[in-house]
């Protein structure tokens, strides 16, 4: 609305907008949406920088390659692919249901049990065909009471632990419950998709039990569950909505009482009965592309990971970031002279940077650096052979001119795997504007560090004015001598 007002003022278009506020009105915005039916006002979902970095094309493609290989190897179907995850159940509803009220009232209240509630964990699991495993509920208590099980969903398991969160013992207990319900075997294997929590992936006793019973456990990549986990995509949101409605209805029917641990199972049972539908399970697996196994995500979904500046990515991240640590300002390695183009980082980086005698960049198909690729791809691809690793990432040779500025740009590309995977034009520049700015900033950072180190050691370090002044235009040719 502000932009419409500014454009009208700039082009001297007659309008009836409010000049004091400096923007168009709501009627204009409503008519604007009516003229453009392909647009709508949406509430964006907050996405952390970790999820933006983690959900990139390389990680998703490697996960689906492993998923397709597992499905083909064990001949899995929709009835043998399950997803398990946990959700929290609080005694205080997170969001109250909307109501109709008279106009003019600015404060409308709804009953709540307390300011803060106690948390209870529910473990839910369902298959791609719509089969639900009875849930498991565990309370934050030291001793179990039979009164806590009142109103629980049929066939569900109720227990307790001191933390109230999933741990190795609780997950092992749920795994035995899953085996008793699904009855997998070595001849009839099932696939269990779960997140990478330590109680799942670092639980040797649970892994051995799953292996003996024919369960293949596949962990989702970190920070991708908001897109790849069916329970997060289609099930937990309606479950929490029905659970909040059940709490609100109970408070209205039991005036003066508060929701406690002894009412959790009954309220959760009402919500679970409403949310656990076959359509929710089938749509969750289909929207995640897990079943039918189809990596359908468009390129626009990976835009946040492609536009993330490399300085915001932690160095310990296995799935994105630099394959080798970049040069630091306090201890940079200056480049060698143009007549001796040796690598700036010593024996650990055998690729020579481009110079006057060697215009090739340090990254290319002839030198794929398999160890760095395995570190960047993460645990999903560490067991792949070298030939598959070479095919999973496509390194492009960046054509750069043999001048000083492109020298530092090629060094930045050689250090950062993210830069090596960018799509580039015929001149070697990234197609994405933000990626181009990030690459130029990294090259300038390395150049500034090298210049600073050379200026501090002018007496001993090699000095080449053509490298220091690489970003300066070449001097004009001298005028011809007078006749």
Steps between C-alpha positions, in 0.01 A plus 500: 500500500792733568652412163171579322492843665864572407446397136188715473685802637803444280303467174243765604204262476181639658407303813300521822762343727574628849792740466556520876566125529670487161337180378193364322195379686366154570236535228772549239687193632181292487437604141866433417463138616177471302675619183779245557333171602836319496610698808389454860595629844683222684650461846863387453642225717812594693798302371826500692835549332587137582197371308575737213856366477408137559224467243702529179488302179814292559380371838147427381622323186740281699221409744260401222772297328548304821123468546444371146786252536351369827150470355624313191729272699236384749200535262314724742142616452273757662407252775864449605621865519442669838585835654535559875538828686425657836285797592440686825168508686462791742233549761456854363371535145736685268228686311137567586221442253351803323161624620237747378475814714328836488683785332673752720647252751879528499581225752341157476620224731484121497554255784843347549626252758803702608766741378739215428418134453682174558619313195412144404645324194301295251666275242295457181570270208315423177568345162470629146184293455320665795565235767552655846700337775335565841688793654726500800457762776756555773476746787766687693473295820701256706218257580221382274134511599216309334278807525719668236382248238133592530355586159812406301466405130436127458817293494727790594793471743525730803818531709713764673858616539678769701570741213174484308692485171603218273812310611664172404300289745167653398573460129596135555170448681309659210692290246387180674144637492538571125628147435209347691246693292654494150671158534791552257742220417817438303291370209247786525709810571365845578655846469484734799564869431601709800699810589864501601451530877767328707244266657429367149831498314743440790304226674692179432252276681210638293700469176585136575135424581384665178755305297392169652132569430542620141456875561705738286541832682565799274576834665390820332774760432538770767279808474280351227213349702273799428495384135589129506322361808134403431393539864622862510348580162146365535426347840627692801338833417142365487578285803602805704193690376261225610689465829463873575128480421463202734669692784280804444184289494603321820566829681154628408336178621700487826495856630747573775723201420833493319642247259756272663696188406200276576295664223771487231424151365127566469547833323773362278283200415221730377744701287679192366174342388417810296848553350606141424334464163622302202499809279737688733754218490481447124521872425797542735712240324389627159579865575847409628568300185577185698213288367460489212876547507536819300737788568253758373629812678530793256811713472332789682493297824881494507531877456567575872794257508643638174481858625650441843824691553787266581605695811165413662555123463677329794834342421399173667207442262552176305237569236582850380774753532869492429673172428815655646524788750544837327798722556479710815603863522736439792694222326460526123726337247616745230495385140824434321633708218370460148818331384466232769127411523500273805193433714446754779406245769791259484500124456143461621370674191684364196293691244696798364309828476464659158784726408662629187646156421210292627154646426305199631310539830571270795169314456422278207389158389860378478555545873173428685640485858304188607577536871354850518189389311435219747528744790260744339245239394468373857424153638244416230777474238811394692455136397452575132778402260716767345328474162162584653650790691641636177156486341314651796673838471574678174804724520524767234825642371480875544659691216694790646749737348857483636485823697539559872134550586391176334787331681340574837155413364629161390659447842162573661330254264759234578447540875119512499309202363185711487663727241610202290141378465353828375348532157709739293479679167748483217722759673530296818278729714224352719152537358355592838566861598529433875738210439709724276524760777595234758772360273643847432497583871691182584757575229544854632541365852779266394664773294489748791651242736780425254574868443508564873744215557722615216504856631604377844791306354620719218861425578477120485179401316486505120327809372329538166325826417286335233331283766457780753341727241309223324166677523637821347459558126815462295692822443448669165765437238772765480449764232701457184825692486483833318607495145 
